[in-house]
Amino acid sequence: MLAKVYPWHNEIWHNWQQLLGQERLHHAVLLSAPKGSGKLELSALLAKTILCKNGTTEPCGTCHSCQLFDADTHPDFHWLRPEAEGKQLGVDVIRAGNKYAWETSQLGGQRVILVQNADRMGEAAANALLKTLEEPPANCHFILLTESMDSMLPTVVSRCNKWKPKMPDELVAKRWVESELFESVPLQVIRINRGAPLAAKAFIDKGSASKHEALLSAFTKYLTDKQGIFNVTESIVKSDREGLQWLSFLLLDVLKIQQGTHEALVHCDSEKTLVSLAEKLPQGKVLQQLMALNKLKAELTKHTGLNGELLISRWLSDF
Ligand SMILES: [Zn+2]
């Protein structure tokens, strides 16, 4: 696992280093940050430091522990996460974590249990973890990661030392992505990815930028001449349904323009498209379709068995 501190995490990392130096780091650290902001890498650095045999405030990189960590084979580091993307973090996974927590360290030092997607614990899993957090075993650290503390059981949150790093300014994020990719990146890519630099970089790396462009063009064409509903649906399916979020941003942008503001548009590099849509569609219809889209998104996430293509086509035909 890559252990790294990105520039926008410097402040929080210095705070943790100070606490580590004073042996005052809480046994349960909860880190809340958006997807694609690099929190996994930061938490890996914390875990590696805690486990290092030489360093106190940063890993030495050369001891046996650091080498095992880099090879992803450290016996005292346990990474708990959902079995698949979008799935819940099951009670069995948490119970296994609890078992590790009470075992003796194999390297005669600390143990670290990293809980990724802590907001995806069901009630049984959250309660199982809560028990261990309430009676923390000696020499055992928990690091919990979440995209939102609001979706977690409040009793679990209250047992943790909470950290919420500041996100980088969007121009700083843009420059960082550009320096990584050696190419210029439109500001709207940063905004579509909610300002998270790694998410914006991945968006370009995995070809989502061209999928996004294709969807916008198919959608605009459909709204203009009422043809090509299949192309729009196909573009959304090809984007692994991320396209639904892109269209949600787009309709909100259109609505803003209809209400007379051109500020804080997500699609700030596609203003011409936005203006032409704003002129074509009645404001009431945009609002109604935006609300229906957000509802549809939530339903498709919750019930994986639904016929997404059919529901998306139905939503499109309501325009
Ligand atoms: Zn070391």
PDB file of C-alpha atoms and ligand atoms in Angstrom:
ATOM      1  CA  MET A   1       0.000   0.000   0.000  1.00  0.00           C
ATOM      2  CA  LEU A   2       1.375   3.374  -0.987  1.00  0.00           C
ATOM      3  CA  ALA A   3       2.243   5.407   2.125  1.00  0.00           C
ATOM      4  CA  LYS A   4       2.404   9.053   1.177  1.00  0.00           C
ATOM      5  CA  VAL A   5       1.496  12.557   2.229  1.00  0.00           C
ATOM      6  CA  TYR A   6       0.141  14.794  -0.531  1.00  0.00           C
ATOM      7  CA  PRO A   7       0.841  18.549  -0.247  1.00  0.00           C
ATOM      8  CA  TRP A   8      -2.736  19.342   0.863  1.00  0.00           C
ATOM      9  CA  HIS A   9      -2.369  16.919   3.788  1.00  0.00           C
ATOM     10  CA  ASN A  10       0.795  18.515   5.188  1.00  0.00           C
ATOM     11  CA  GLU A  11      -1.004  20.296   8.014  1.00  0.00           C
ATOM     12  CA  ILE A  12      -2.825  17.235   9.325  1.00  0.00           C
ATOM     13  CA  TRP A  13       0.327  15.117   8.965  1.00  0.00           C
ATOM     14  CA  HIS A  14       2.344  17.608  11.047  1.00  0.00           C
ATOM     15  CA  ASN A  15      -0.344  17.460  13.711  1.00  0.00           C
ATOM     16  CA  TRP A  16      -0.161  13.685  13.797  1.00  0.00           C
ATOM     17  CA  GLN A  17       3.640  13.758  13.911  1.00  0.00           C
ATOM     18  CA  GLN A  18       3.469  16.030  16.936  1.00  0.00           C
ATOM     19  CA  LEU A  19       1.054  13.689  18.710  1.00  0.00           C
ATOM     20  CA  LEU A  20       3.197  10.666  17.808  1.00  0.00           C
ATOM     21  CA  GLY A  21       6.284  12.422  19.189  1.00  0.00           C
ATOM     22  CA  GLN A  22       4.465  13.080  22.467  1.00  0.00           C
ATOM     23  CA  GLU A  23       2.940   9.575  22.524  1.00  0.00           C
ATOM     24  CA  ARG A  24      -0.464  11.203  22.614  1.00  0.00           C
ATOM     25  CA  LEU A  25      -2.010   9.813  19.436  1.00  0.00           C
ATOM     26  CA  HIS A  26      -5.522   8.527  20.193  1.00  0.00           C
ATOM     27  CA  HIS A  27      -6.051   4.769  19.803  1.00  0.00           C
ATOM     28  CA  ALA A  28      -8.823   5.403  17.271  1.00  0.00           C
ATOM     29  CA  VAL A  29      -8.291   7.999  14.567  1.00  0.00           C
ATOM     30  CA  LEU A  30     -11.188   8.837  12.240  1.00  0.00           C
ATOM     31  CA  LEU A  31     -10.277  10.534   8.987  1.00  0.00           C
ATOM     32  CA  SER A  32     -13.090  12.003   6.900  1.00  0.00           C
ATOM     33  CA  ALA A  33     -12.375  13.245   3.367  1.00  0.00           C
ATOM     34  CA  PRO A  34     -13.909  12.972  -0.106  1.00  0.00           C
ATOM     35  CA  LYS A  35     -13.170  10.098  -2.444  1.00  0.00           C
ATOM     36  CA  GLY A  36     -10.009  10.657  -4.434  1.00  0.00           C
ATOM     37  CA  SER A  37      -8.356  13.019  -1.974  1.00  0.00           C
ATOM     38  CA  GLY A  38      -5.551  10.633  -0.978  1.00  0.00           C
ATOM     39  CA  LYS A  39      -6.715   9.698   2.522  1.00  0.00           C
ATOM     40  CA  LEU A  40      -5.801   6.032   2.058  1.00  0.00           C
ATOM     41  CA  GLU A  41      -2.174   6.937   1.292  1.00  0.00           C
ATOM     42  CA  LEU A  42      -2.081   9.284   4.283  1.00  0.00           C
ATOM     43  CA  SER A  43      -3.490   6.668   6.637  1.00  0.00           C
ATOM     44  CA  ALA A  44      -0.975   4.134   5.282  1.00  0.00           C
ATOM     45  CA  LEU A  45       1.826   6.537   6.175  1.00  0.00           C
ATOM     46  CA  LEU A  46       0.447   6.841   9.695  1.00  0.00           C
ATOM     47  CA  ALA A  47       0.198   3.046  10.011  1.00  0.00           C
ATOM     48  CA  LYS A  48       3.725   2.549   8.674  1.00  0.00           C
ATOM     49  CA  THR A  49       5.068   5.129  11.139  1.00  0.00           C
ATOM     50  CA  ILE A  50       3.293   3.534  14.108  1.00  0.00           C
ATOM     51  CA  LEU A  51       4.715   0.138  13.141  1.00  0.00           C
ATOM     52  CA  CYS A  52       8.267   1.302  12.299  1.00  0.00           C
ATOM     53  CA  LYS A  53      10.958  -0.037  14.634  1.00  0.00           C
ATOM     54  CA  ASN A  54      13.193   3.048  14.369  1.00  0.00           C
ATOM     55  CA  GLY A  55      11.165   6.132  13.596  1.00  0.00           C
ATOM     56  CA  THR A  56       8.749   7.856  15.950  1.00  0.00           C
ATOM     57  CA  THR A  57       7.360  10.593  13.768  1.00  0.00           C
ATOM     58  CA  GLU A  58       8.119   9.145  10.356  1.00  0.00           C
ATOM     59  CA  PRO A  59       8.957   5.686   9.034  1.00  0.00           C
ATOM     60  CA  CYS A  60      12.672   4.942   8.597  1.00  0.00           C
ATOM     61  CA  GLY A  61      11.948   3.004   5.420  1.00  0.00           C
ATOM     62  CA  THR A  62      14.680   0.436   6.027  1.00  0.00           C
ATOM     63  CA  CYS A  63      13.778  -1.617   9.136  1.00  0.00           C
ATOM     64  CA  HIS A  64      12.179  -5.069   8.892  1.00  0.00           C
ATOM     65  CA  SER A  65       8.776  -3.591   9.728  1.00  0.00           C
ATOM     66  CA  CYS A  66       8.984  -0.906   7.022  1.00  0.00           C
ATOM     67  CA  GLN A  67      10.060  -3.519   4.473  1.00  0.00           C
ATOM     68  CA  LEU A  68       7.166  -5.811   5.359  1.00  0.00           C
ATOM     69  CA  PHE A  69       4.786  -2.865   5.134  1.00  0.00           C
ATOM     70  CA  ASP A  70       6.050  -1.900   1.681  1.00  0.00           C
ATOM     71  CA  ALA A  71       5.664  -5.502   0.542  1.00  0.00           C
ATOM     72  CA  ASP A  72       2.045  -5.559   1.822  1.00  0.00           C
ATOM     73  CA  THR A  73       2.906  -8.487   4.090  1.00  0.00           C
ATOM     74  CA  HIS A  74       3.109  -6.860   7.532  1.00  0.00           C
ATOM     75  CA  PRO A  75       1.589  -9.338   9.998  1.00  0.00           C
ATOM     76  CA  ASP A  76       0.537  -6.577  12.424  1.00  0.00           C
ATOM     77  CA  PHE A  77      -1.244  -4.461   9.847  1.00  0.00           C
ATOM     78  CA  HIS A  78      -4.827  -5.393   9.029  1.00  0.00           C
ATOM     79  CA  TRP A  79      -6.732  -3.642   6.289  1.00  0.00           C
ATOM     80  CA  LEU A  80     -10.500  -4.114   6.613  1.00  0.00           C
ATOM     81  CA  ARG A  81     -12.620  -3.102   3.638  1.00  0.00           C
ATOM     82  CA  PRO A  82     -15.801  -4.098   1.772  1.00  0.00           C
ATOM     83  CA  GLU A  83     -15.430  -7.177  -0.419  1.00  0.00           C
ATOM     84  CA  ALA A  84     -16.286  -5.213  -3.549  1.00  0.00           C
ATOM     85  CA  GLU A  85     -16.689  -1.591  -4.614  1.00  0.00           C
ATOM     86  CA  GLY A  86     -20.074  -0.271  -3.520  1.00  0.00           C
ATOM     87  CA  LYS A  87     -20.705  -3.183  -1.127  1.00  0.00           C
ATOM     88  CA  GLN A  88     -21.260  -3.008   2.629  1.00  0.00           C
ATOM     89  CA  LEU A  89     -18.499  -3.612   5.140  1.00  0.00           C
ATOM     90  CA  GLY A  90     -19.725  -6.858   6.639  1.00  0.00           C
ATOM     91  CA  VAL A  91     -19.938  -7.880  10.282  1.00  0.00           C
ATOM     92  CA  ASP A  92     -17.663 -10.889   9.586  1.00  0.00           C
ATOM     93  CA  VAL A  93     -14.876  -8.578   8.414  1.00  0.00           C
ATOM     94  CA  ILE A  94     -15.216  -6.461  11.562  1.00  0.00           C
ATOM     95  CA  ARG A  95     -15.277  -9.545  13.797  1.00  0.00           C
ATOM     96  CA  ALA A  96     -12.037 -10.749  12.185  1.00  0.00           C
ATOM     97  CA  GLY A  97     -10.579  -7.290  12.879  1.00  0.00           C
ATOM     98  CA  ASN A  98     -11.643  -7.499  16.521  1.00  0.00           C
ATOM     99  CA  LYS A  99      -9.866 -10.823  16.799  1.00  0.00           C
ATOM    100  CA  TYR A 100      -6.630  -9.323  15.451  1.00  0.00           C
ATOM    101  CA  ALA A 101      -6.992  -6.456  17.895  1.00  0.00           C
ATOM    102  CA  TRP A 102      -6.759  -8.811  20.860  1.00  0.00           C
ATOM    103  CA  GLU A 103      -3.920 -10.917  19.494  1.00  0.00           C
ATOM    104  CA  THR A 104      -0.312 -10.214  20.457  1.00  0.00           C
ATOM    105  CA  SER A 105       1.783  -8.350  17.947  1.00  0.00           C
ATOM    106  CA  GLN A 106       3.839 -10.728  15.828  1.00  0.00           C
ATOM    107  CA  LEU A 107       6.753  -8.312  15.662  1.00  0.00           C
ATOM    108  CA  GLY A 108       6.560  -7.490  19.357  1.00  0.00           C
ATOM    109  CA  GLY A 109       5.331  -3.934  18.822  1.00  0.00           C
ATOM    110  CA  GLN A 110       2.098  -2.225  17.858  1.00  0.00           C
ATOM    111  CA  ARG A 111      -0.790  -3.448  15.735  1.00  0.00           C
ATOM    112  CA  VAL A 112      -2.728  -1.251  13.345  1.00  0.00           C
ATOM    113  CA  ILE A 113      -6.218  -1.960  12.050  1.00  0.00           C
ATOM    114  CA  LEU A 114      -7.296   0.185   9.128  1.00  0.00           C
ATOM    115  CA  VAL A 115     -11.041   0.305   8.505  1.00  0.00           C
ATOM    116  CA  GLN A 116     -11.766   1.620   5.029  1.00  0.00           C
ATOM    117  CA  ASN A 117     -15.292   2.844   4.137  1.00  0.00           C
ATOM    118  CA  ALA A 118     -16.290   2.932   7.803  1.00  0.00           C
ATOM    119  CA  ASP A 119     -19.544   4.596   6.676  1.00  0.00           C
ATOM    120  CA  ARG A 120     -20.532   1.369   4.925  1.00  0.00           C
ATOM    121  CA  MET A 121     -20.830  -0.660   8.118  1.00  0.00           C
ATOM    122  CA  GLY A 122     -24.284  -2.022   8.787  1.00  0.00           C
ATOM    123  CA  GLU A 123     -25.647  -1.791  12.325  1.00  0.00           C
ATOM    124  CA  ALA A 124     -24.295  -5.204  13.399  1.00  0.00           C
ATOM    125  CA  ALA A 125     -20.804  -4.398  12.087  1.00  0.00           C
ATOM    126  CA  ALA A 126     -20.799  -0.933  13.669  1.00  0.00           C
ATOM    127  CA  ASN A 127     -21.861  -2.349  17.031  1.00  0.00           C
ATOM    128  CA  ALA A 128     -19.189  -5.051  16.866  1.00  0.00           C
ATOM    129  CA  LEU A 129     -16.523  -2.412  16.223  1.00  0.00           C
ATOM    130  CA  LEU A 130     -17.951  -0.143  18.909  1.00  0.00           C
ATOM    131  CA  LYS A 131     -17.370  -2.807  21.565  1.00  0.00           C
ATOM    132  CA  THR A 132     -13.655  -2.949  20.769  1.00  0.00           C
ATOM    133  CA  LEU A 133     -13.324   0.831  20.568  1.00  0.00           C
ATOM    134  CA  GLU A 134     -14.914   1.144  23.995  1.00  0.00           C
ATOM    135  CA  GLU A 135     -12.438  -1.247  25.567  1.00  0.00           C
ATOM    136  CA  PRO A 136      -9.330  -0.683  23.455  1.00  0.00           C
ATOM    137  CA  PRO A 137      -6.734  -3.458  23.624  1.00  0.00           C
ATOM    138  CA  ALA A 138      -3.206  -2.318  24.536  1.00  0.00           C
ATOM    139  CA  ASN A 139      -0.749  -1.440  21.758  1.00  0.00           C
ATOM    140  CA  CYS A 140      -3.457  -1.466  19.116  1.00  0.00           C
ATOM    141  CA  HIS A 141      -4.376   1.457  16.878  1.00  0.00           C
ATOM    142  CA  PHE A 142      -7.489   1.847  14.793  1.00  0.00           C
ATOM    143  CA  ILE A 143      -7.619   4.127  11.766  1.00  0.00           C
ATOM    144  CA  LEU A 144     -11.116   4.615  10.347  1.00  0.00           C
ATOM    145  CA  LEU A 145     -11.693   6.180   6.943  1.00  0.00           C
ATOM    146  CA  THR A 146     -14.942   7.662   5.714  1.00  0.00           C
ATOM    147  CA  GLU A 147     -16.277   9.950   3.028  1.00  0.00           C
ATOM    148  CA  SER A 148     -18.885  11.282   5.422  1.00  0.00           C
ATOM    149  CA  MET A 149     -19.143  11.120   9.211  1.00  0.00           C
ATOM    150  CA  ASP A 150     -22.881  11.807   8.888  1.00  0.00           C
ATOM    151  CA  SER A 151     -23.456   8.315   7.490  1.00  0.00           C
ATOM    152  CA  MET A 152     -21.774   6.645  10.470  1.00  0.00           C
ATOM    153  CA  LEU A 153     -23.249   5.453  13.733  1.00  0.00           C
ATOM    154  CA  PRO A 154     -22.814   8.484  16.078  1.00  0.00           C
ATOM    155  CA  THR A 155     -21.674   6.244  18.944  1.00  0.00           C
ATOM    156  CA  VAL A 156     -18.753   5.005  16.814  1.00  0.00           C
ATOM    157  CA  VAL A 157     -17.840   8.550  15.760  1.00  0.00           C
ATOM    158  CA  SER A 158     -17.893   9.722  19.374  1.00  0.00           C
ATOM    159  CA  ARG A 159     -15.321   7.068  20.331  1.00  0.00           C
ATOM    160  CA  CYS A 160     -12.811   8.387  17.785  1.00  0.00           C
ATOM    161  CA  ASN A 161     -10.433  11.293  17.475  1.00  0.00           C
ATOM    162  CA  LYS A 162     -11.874  13.080  14.421  1.00  0.00           C
ATOM    163  CA  TRP A 163      -9.885  14.656  11.588  1.00  0.00           C
ATOM    164  CA  LYS A 164     -11.212  16.412   8.501  1.00  0.00           C
ATOM    165  CA  PRO A 165      -8.409  17.712   6.282  1.00  0.00           C
ATOM    166  CA  LYS A 166      -8.967  20.855   4.263  1.00  0.00           C
ATOM    167  CA  MET A 167      -9.250  20.197   0.546  1.00  0.00           C
ATOM    168  CA  PRO A 168      -6.827  22.093  -1.691  1.00  0.00           C
ATOM    169  CA  ASP A 169      -8.003  25.231  -3.430  1.00  0.00           C
ATOM    170  CA  GLU A 170      -9.337  24.201  -6.869  1.00  0.00           C
ATOM    171  CA  LEU A 171      -6.578  26.028  -8.731  1.00  0.00           C
ATOM    172  CA  VAL A 172      -3.959  24.277  -6.577  1.00  0.00           C
ATOM    173  CA  ALA A 173      -5.692  20.962  -7.357  1.00  0.00           C
ATOM    174  CA  LYS A 174      -5.740  21.814 -11.075  1.00  0.00           C
ATOM    175  CA  ARG A 175      -2.029  22.646 -11.085  1.00  0.00           C
ATOM    176  CA  TRP A 176      -1.231  19.447  -9.195  1.00  0.00           C
ATOM    177  CA  VAL A 177      -3.142  17.265 -11.699  1.00  0.00           C
ATOM    178  CA  GLU A 178      -1.478  19.102 -14.587  1.00  0.00           C
ATOM    179  CA  SER A 179       1.982  18.572 -13.124  1.00  0.00           C
ATOM    180  CA  GLU A 180       1.244  14.854 -12.705  1.00  0.00           C
ATOM    181  CA  LEU A 181      -0.102  14.395 -16.236  1.00  0.00           C
ATOM    182  CA  PHE A 182       2.101  16.884 -18.091  1.00  0.00           C
ATOM    183  CA  GLU A 183      -0.943  18.329 -19.826  1.00  0.00           C
ATOM    184  CA  SER A 184      -3.385  21.144 -19.292  1.00  0.00           C
ATOM    185  CA  VAL A 185      -6.618  20.174 -17.538  1.00  0.00           C
ATOM    186  CA  PRO A 186      -9.899  22.121 -17.795  1.00  0.00           C
ATOM    187  CA  LEU A 187     -11.112  23.517 -14.468  1.00  0.00           C
ATOM    188  CA  GLN A 188     -14.445  21.727 -14.899  1.00  0.00           C
ATOM    189  CA  VAL A 189     -12.656  18.371 -14.535  1.00  0.00           C
ATOM    190  CA  ILE A 190     -11.665  19.418 -11.017  1.00  0.00           C
ATOM    191  CA  ARG A 191     -15.209  20.572 -10.249  1.00  0.00           C
ATOM    192  CA  ILE A 192     -16.868  17.440 -11.675  1.00  0.00           C
ATOM    193  CA  ASN A 193     -14.670  15.486  -9.255  1.00  0.00           C
ATOM    194  CA  ARG A 194     -15.663  17.696  -6.305  1.00  0.00           C
ATOM    195  CA  GLY A 195     -12.209  19.217  -6.041  1.00  0.00           C
ATOM    196  CA  ALA A 196     -10.496  15.921  -5.172  1.00  0.00           C
ATOM    197  CA  PRO A 197      -7.142  15.908  -7.019  1.00  0.00           C
ATOM    198  CA  LEU A 198      -6.618  12.135  -7.249  1.00  0.00           C
ATOM    199  CA  ALA A 199     -10.181  11.631  -8.452  1.00  0.00           C
ATOM    200  CA  ALA A 200      -9.630  14.287 -11.141  1.00  0.00           C
ATOM    201  CA  LYS A 201      -6.390  12.592 -12.222  1.00  0.00           C
ATOM    202  CA  ALA A 202      -8.114   9.188 -12.371  1.00  0.00           C
ATOM    203  CA  PHE A 203     -10.947  10.775 -14.384  1.00  0.00           C
ATOM    204  CA  ILE A 204      -8.450  11.601 -17.116  1.00  0.00           C
ATOM    205  CA  ASP A 205      -6.335   8.443 -16.719  1.00  0.00           C
ATOM    206  CA  LYS A 206      -9.295   6.103 -17.182  1.00  0.00           C
ATOM    207  CA  GLY A 207     -10.732   7.990 -20.138  1.00  0.00           C
ATOM    208  CA  SER A 208     -13.767   9.462 -18.380  1.00  0.00           C
ATOM    209  CA  ALA A 209     -13.092  12.882 -19.899  1.00  0.00           C
ATOM    210  CA  SER A 210     -13.968  11.684 -23.410  1.00  0.00           C
ATOM    211  CA  LYS A 211     -16.959   9.701 -22.090  1.00  0.00           C
ATOM    212  CA  HIS A 212     -18.165  12.869 -20.374  1.00  0.00           C
ATOM    213  CA  GLU A 213     -17.788  14.862 -23.581  1.00  0.00           C
ATOM    214  CA  ALA A 214     -19.635  12.196 -25.612  1.00  0.00           C
ATOM    215  CA  LEU A 215     -22.486  12.155 -23.111  1.00  0.00           C
ATOM    216  CA  LEU A 216     -22.866  15.928 -23.075  1.00  0.00           C
ATOM    217  CA  SER A 217     -22.947  16.007 -26.848  1.00  0.00           C
ATOM    218  CA  ALA A 218     -25.484  13.130 -27.125  1.00  0.00           C
ATOM    219  CA  PHE A 219     -27.664  14.694 -24.420  1.00  0.00           C
ATOM    220  CA  THR A 220     -27.653  18.130 -26.058  1.00  0.00           C
ATOM    221  CA  LYS A 221     -28.483  16.590 -29.427  1.00  0.00           C
ATOM    222  CA  TYR A 222     -31.354  14.630 -27.897  1.00  0.00           C
ATOM    223  CA  LEU A 223     -32.830  17.728 -26.264  1.00  0.00           C
ATOM    224  CA  THR A 224     -32.453  19.716 -29.498  1.00  0.00           C
ATOM    225  CA  ASP A 225     -33.980  17.401 -32.083  1.00  0.00           C
ATOM    226  CA  LYS A 226     -35.557  14.749 -29.823  1.00  0.00           C
ATOM    227  CA  GLN A 227     -33.511  12.038 -31.462  1.00  0.00           C
ATOM    228  CA  GLY A 228     -30.871   9.634 -30.207  1.00  0.00           C
ATOM    229  CA  ILE A 229     -32.319   8.637 -26.831  1.00  0.00           C
ATOM    230  CA  PHE A 230     -30.489   5.319 -27.256  1.00  0.00           C
ATOM    231  CA  ASN A 231     -27.139   7.115 -27.682  1.00  0.00           C
ATOM    232  CA  VAL A 232     -27.644   8.993 -24.421  1.00  0.00           C
ATOM    233  CA  THR A 233     -28.601   5.840 -22.525  1.00  0.00           C
ATOM    234  CA  GLU A 234     -25.623   4.015 -23.995  1.00  0.00           C
ATOM    235  CA  SER A 235     -23.248   6.843 -23.017  1.00  0.00           C
ATOM    236  CA  ILE A 236     -24.532   6.667 -19.446  1.00  0.00           C
ATOM    237  CA  VAL A 237     -24.133   2.887 -19.293  1.00  0.00           C
ATOM    238  CA  LYS A 238     -20.603   3.167 -20.736  1.00  0.00           C
ATOM    239  CA  SER A 239     -19.670   5.603 -17.981  1.00  0.00           C
ATOM    240  CA  ASP A 240     -20.631   3.000 -15.326  1.00  0.00           C
ATOM    241  CA  ARG A 241     -23.555   5.291 -14.550  1.00  0.00           C
ATOM    242  CA  GLU A 242     -21.200   8.061 -13.431  1.00  0.00           C
ATOM    243  CA  GLY A 243     -22.909   9.896 -16.286  1.00  0.00           C
ATOM    244  CA  LEU A 244     -25.996  10.280 -14.090  1.00  0.00           C
ATOM    245  CA  GLN A 245     -23.968  12.442 -11.718  1.00  0.00           C
ATOM    246  CA  TRP A 246     -22.538  14.428 -14.631  1.00  0.00           C
ATOM    247  CA  LEU A 247     -26.069  15.109 -15.940  1.00  0.00           C
ATOM    248  CA  SER A 248     -27.179  16.081 -12.456  1.00  0.00           C
ATOM    249  CA  PHE A 249     -24.372  18.678 -12.324  1.00  0.00           C
ATOM    250  CA  LEU A 250     -25.299  19.797 -15.840  1.00  0.00           C
ATOM    251  CA  LEU A 251     -28.987  20.374 -15.054  1.00  0.00           C
ATOM    252  CA  LEU A 252     -28.087  22.245 -11.886  1.00  0.00           C
ATOM    253  CA  ASP A 253     -25.783  24.457 -13.964  1.00  0.00           C
ATOM    254  CA  VAL A 254     -28.601  25.081 -16.478  1.00  0.00           C
ATOM    255  CA  LEU A 255     -30.933  25.982 -13.641  1.00  0.00           C
ATOM    256  CA  LYS A 256     -28.397  28.478 -12.250  1.00  0.00           C
ATOM    257  CA  ILE A 257     -28.118  30.179 -15.626  1.00  0.00           C
ATOM    258  CA  GLN A 258     -31.908  30.337 -15.926  1.00  0.00           C
ATOM    259  CA  GLN A 259     -31.946  32.039 -12.535  1.00  0.00           C
ATOM    260  CA  GLY A 260     -29.426  34.564 -13.787  1.00  0.00           C
ATOM    261  CA  THR A 261     -26.153  33.446 -12.215  1.00  0.00           C
ATOM    262  CA  HIS A 262     -23.044  32.290 -14.055  1.00  0.00           C
ATOM    263  CA  GLU A 263     -21.022  31.801 -10.884  1.00  0.00           C
ATOM    264  CA  ALA A 264     -19.766  28.517  -9.431  1.00  0.00           C
ATOM    265  CA  LEU A 265     -20.882  26.492 -12.437  1.00  0.00           C
ATOM    266  CA  VAL A 266     -19.515  22.945 -12.407  1.00  0.00           C
ATOM    267  CA  HIS A 267     -19.328  22.908 -16.220  1.00  0.00           C
ATOM    268  CA  CYS A 268     -17.486  26.221 -16.294  1.00  0.00           C
ATOM    269  CA  ASP A 269     -15.727  25.292 -19.552  1.00  0.00           C
ATOM    270  CA  SER A 270     -18.970  24.408 -21.370  1.00  0.00           C
ATOM    271  CA  GLU A 271     -20.905  27.647 -20.904  1.00  0.00           C
ATOM    272  CA  LYS A 272     -22.076  27.782 -24.526  1.00  0.00           C
ATOM    273  CA  THR A 273     -23.798  24.401 -24.158  1.00  0.00           C
ATOM    274  CA  LEU A 274     -25.339  25.463 -20.853  1.00  0.00           C
ATOM    275  CA  VAL A 275     -26.717  28.710 -22.273  1.00  0.00           C
ATOM    276  CA  SER A 276     -28.256  26.973 -25.287  1.00  0.00           C
ATOM    277  CA  LEU A 277     -29.915  24.387 -23.010  1.00  0.00           C
ATOM    278  CA  ALA A 278     -31.127  27.133 -20.674  1.00  0.00           C
ATOM    279  CA  GLU A 279     -32.839  28.838 -23.622  1.00  0.00           C
ATOM    280  CA  LYS A 280     -34.408  25.631 -24.901  1.00  0.00           C
ATOM    281  CA  LEU A 281     -35.829  24.070 -21.728  1.00  0.00           C
ATOM    282  CA  PRO A 282     -38.557  25.497 -19.497  1.00  0.00           C
ATOM    283  CA  GLN A 283     -37.177  26.184 -16.006  1.00  0.00           C
ATOM    284  CA  GLY A 284     -39.901  24.158 -14.296  1.00  0.00           C
ATOM    285  CA  LYS A 285     -39.057  21.152 -16.436  1.00  0.00           C
ATOM    286  CA  VAL A 286     -35.336  21.389 -15.587  1.00  0.00           C
ATOM    287  CA  LEU A 287     -36.102  21.460 -11.887  1.00  0.00           C
ATOM    288  CA  GLN A 288     -38.561  18.579 -12.140  1.00  0.00           C
ATOM    289  CA  GLN A 289     -36.142  16.435 -14.164  1.00  0.00           C
ATOM    290  CA  LEU A 290     -33.227  17.248 -11.852  1.00  0.00           C
ATOM    291  CA  MET A 291     -35.203  16.077  -8.832  1.00  0.00           C
ATOM    292  CA  ALA A 292     -36.330  12.933 -10.681  1.00  0.00           C
ATOM    293  CA  LEU A 293     -32.726  12.232 -11.705  1.00  0.00           C
ATOM    294  CA  ASN A 294     -31.396  12.517  -8.170  1.00  0.00           C
ATOM    295  CA  LYS A 295     -34.122  10.166  -6.983  1.00  0.00           C
ATOM    296  CA  LEU A 296     -33.301   7.720  -9.769  1.00  0.00           C
ATOM    297  CA  LYS A 297     -29.585   7.827  -8.867  1.00  0.00           C
ATOM    298  CA  ALA A 298     -30.345   7.002  -5.246  1.00  0.00           C
ATOM    299  CA  GLU A 299     -32.664   4.131  -6.223  1.00  0.00           C
ATOM    300  CA  LEU A 300     -30.133   2.583  -8.585  1.00  0.00           C
ATOM    301  CA  THR A 301     -27.444   2.689  -5.881  1.00  0.00           C
ATOM    302  CA  LYS A 302     -29.727   1.177  -3.269  1.00  0.00           C
ATOM    303  CA  HIS A 303     -31.344  -1.539  -5.361  1.00  0.00           C
ATOM    304  CA  THR A 304     -28.710  -3.108  -7.599  1.00  0.00           C
ATOM    305  CA  GLY A 305     -31.235  -5.459  -9.249  1.00  0.00           C
ATOM    306  CA  LEU A 306     -33.182  -2.683 -11.027  1.00  0.00           C
ATOM    307  CA  ASN A 307     -33.233  -2.408 -14.817  1.00  0.00           C
ATOM    308  CA  GLY A 308     -31.109   0.727 -15.064  1.00  0.00           C
ATOM    309  CA  GLU A 309     -31.301   1.134 -18.827  1.00  0.00           C
ATOM    310  CA  LEU A 310     -35.084   1.049 -18.844  1.00  0.00           C
ATOM    311  CA  LEU A 311     -35.390   3.546 -15.971  1.00  0.00           C
ATOM    312  CA  ILE A 312     -32.850   5.922 -17.546  1.00  0.00           C
ATOM    313  CA  SER A 313     -34.669   5.815 -20.920  1.00  0.00           C
ATOM    314  CA  ARG A 314     -37.958   6.493 -19.148  1.00  0.00           C
ATOM    315  CA  TRP A 315     -36.416   9.495 -17.365  1.00  0.00           C
ATOM    316  CA  LEU A 316     -35.023  10.829 -20.662  1.00  0.00           C
ATOM    317  CA  SER A 317     -38.353  10.474 -22.460  1.00  0.00           C
ATOM    318  CA  ASP A 318     -39.954  12.741 -19.829  1.00  0.00           C
ATOM    319  CA  PHE A 319     -38.093  15.763 -21.239  1.00  0.00           C
TER     320      PHE A 319
HETATM  321 ZN    ZN B   1      11.178   1.536   9.842  1.00  0.00          ZN
END
